[in-house]
């Protein structure tokens, strides 16, 4: 009887939450030896299960099923797989797991059974959602720093490289360190395939459905069972979709992990321990492709141990499956006599490109032509947003693909088409919309009033206004920026507790009544310049671990509050409510809950003083979108929701308007900064006899990177070869200004095959303090190449200066990353 299944379109869930699940795994392989000859013959297999569980929980995953044979143990994990051989362990974890955190626990467990690490290989592809990764993942040079801490003592230290295809879109990041003292183990071959943009009906098989529910059904129906027909399989189906399996056969394993969701579909296949003579690699690859039919895939082949070069070579020959074109092949010798070969392939027919055609951003176009009646705002926005250059005139927001690679190719194209030398920002409007949806679904009771100080980019403000945001302004200029958009005055709060008289007068003229205060003097000022003001008492509610604490300057102390409310009553100023801000970049969810609890006490205090019942609660900012340094947004939203239900229950306090003042949450992730490398120097460091490459870029501490000083930011960066890949910009023509290095010839070669070097990045001004990153691993770049700094939207441009005549970048390009926006 044939098995029927629901067609892909009906089974697939719509992709609403983004970023979606990260399928690309981090993979750690560590080999051990027994220097003293004391170890138990079972080796690592003797590590107790509770220690394995603890190690996995540090990496943020758990075991969901297990299968062993006489040679090794295999485990399917909540996020990928673990294999424990007597002298080798392989851990592969996907999503936002913290694989490197497992290393110290692994080394400790091994040392209890007299084993010492003698080789480490860490590898991963290029994440689909790099900004969703917690630090240090997503920034390979930071991952390498951690690996070096644990394995840098092996041999002459580890070697890290980023292998790339011709488009530099699909990178393979590899780190290997190997002891020269430990005896080489027997030859081992590993093949890893990473496949993206899976065929929709093939991917649909990995959703649980009424017709086929079990992992065993999926294994059979998809063809996975036939890949290695003699192996024993342990499979697992996730709810509502997703699949993992491990197979064991003698001393060899294979493993598959599938994320079937459309938009970020991904499958990986790995096999380790089969020798080239046992396995016809070409036909295995064909069978794997038959299961998933990806549009793009890569193969990484690697060896370890004592390899016969002939066999190693046969694994290195590029196979080019039918229907695909090979877009790059690179090979690297690694420590311990091993090597890695990396091939990338793209489907020929169908021409599915990840980069979508250029288009204007229709949502704002619609605002431009029709006006916009926001659900949340009290008045419709003006037919078009005054003072803001319409997107059509500024070149529109180009629709590009969802990955960092798509962003890089957009940036490269801009540089090459305009020949520009000045640094510039790119704002992804899709990120703003996505974060808006996340906020509204996680905290439906809290109306966001965007804090303009964080980043006053006019299109960002327009976009938020169109979505229905209110605004927190702290000065006359910020007030003007939002009143020009036609935002209703009751959707604006002048959230500066100590204002200049002329600024108060402007607010009064604009009809903006909400403002905060935390001193008696401010009440007298308001009485004089804006008697209609409706004030919110800002009280102190610190998160002491916040990145930028605010409590030393703002927020009335608890014992001052009663008196301040009394003064307001005496002056006849309407007290609308209370406000707090736990500090920017909050680290403690409890700080929000404590603030809400204290706010309720102030509501009660005001009533006990005979003031009319307050109707506004402002829980401030401090929020960080996922991937940024700070408290997880979902955790904060959950605690806030609970605290609101407890202290401001809907049943009795539905009339209380609850607002927040998020800045960083909406701005940080949405902006990337592109800067030009205009100076390079190679220096030899005394210690370790290592060389360091120093770069000068055209933005720095006095410009956008002031966030290092004032916002206590941690920056990450990726290289964007432009001059070295043969594409010129005006920057590349200034290459003659750069000091030449002995590696000049290399500089002219395309950066296809990338080795990372310890590097320093300086800003452009004459101050030594103007050092942007002092310990970063980068490929060797030359003048005219560029760097991209992601997550650069918060407290960057807004706080920069033009010291030394270097102005903060004034250009911003607009994109919409991902599928075309809804009309
Ligand atoms: N509201 C006020 C009064 C602030 O001072 C700040 C930041 O300093 C914000 C809101 C925005 O905070 P965040 O960017 O952490 O959300």
Short mmCIF file of C-alpha atoms and ligand atoms in Angstrom, two decimals, residues 449-451 453-454 472 474 495-497 516 538 548 550 554 580-581 583-586 618 620-624 660-666 794-795, ligand 1:
data_model
loop_
_atom_site.label_atom_id
_atom_site.label_comp_id
_atom_site.label_asym_id
_atom_site.label_seq_id
_atom_site.Cartn_x
_atom_site.Cartn_y
_atom_site.Cartn_z
CA UNK A 449 7.80 54.42 23.19
CA UNK A 450 11.06 54.25 21.23
CA UNK A 451 13.91 56.17 22.93
CA UNK A 453 18.47 59.10 21.83
CA UNK A 454 19.52 55.59 20.95
CA UNK A 472 10.60 58.95 24.30
CA UNK A 474 14.94 63.94 25.86
CA UNK A 495 11.44 61.46 29.44
CA UNK A 496 14.23 63.68 30.71
CA UNK A 497 13.73 64.32 34.43
CA UNK A 516 9.19 62.71 33.96
CA UNK A 538 10.81 58.69 38.03
CA UNK A 548 25.03 51.45 31.61
CA UNK A 550 21.54 55.27 35.30
CA UNK A 554 18.31 59.77 37.78
CA UNK A 580 11.65 53.76 36.24
CA UNK A 581 14.59 52.61 34.15
CA UNK A 583 19.69 50.70 33.35
CA UNK A 584 20.57 50.21 29.72
CA UNK A 585 21.58 46.68 28.73
CA UNK A 586 19.91 45.07 31.74
CA UNK A 618 6.45 53.57 32.41
CA UNK A 620 11.64 52.29 30.83
CA UNK A 621 14.24 50.62 28.61
CA UNK A 622 17.09 48.20 29.18
CA UNK A 623 15.91 45.53 26.70
CA UNK A 624 18.23 43.74 24.31
CA UNK A 660 8.16 51.10 27.88
CA UNK A 661 11.02 53.18 26.51
CA UNK A 662 13.09 50.68 24.49
CA UNK A 663 15.99 52.09 22.51
CA UNK A 664 18.61 49.39 22.07
CA UNK A 665 16.00 46.68 21.51
CA UNK A 666 14.87 48.18 18.21
CA UNK A 794 22.63 51.53 19.49
CA UNK A 795 24.39 54.60 20.88
N1 LIG B 1 14.68 55.97 28.58
C1 LIG B 1 15.59 56.70 29.23
C2 LIG B 1 15.12 57.74 30.17
C3 LIG B 1 16.96 56.47 29.06
O1 LIG B 1 17.86 57.19 29.72
C4 LIG B 1 17.36 55.48 28.13
C5 LIG B 1 18.78 55.20 27.92
O2 LIG B 1 19.67 55.71 28.50
C6 LIG B 1 16.36 54.77 27.45
C7 LIG B 1 15.05 55.02 27.70
C8 LIG B 1 16.70 53.70 26.46
O3 LIG B 1 17.30 52.63 27.08
P1 LIG B 1 17.67 51.31 26.25
O4 LIG B 1 18.39 51.72 25.04
O5 LIG B 1 18.49 50.52 27.20
O6 LIG B 1 16.41 50.61 25.94
#
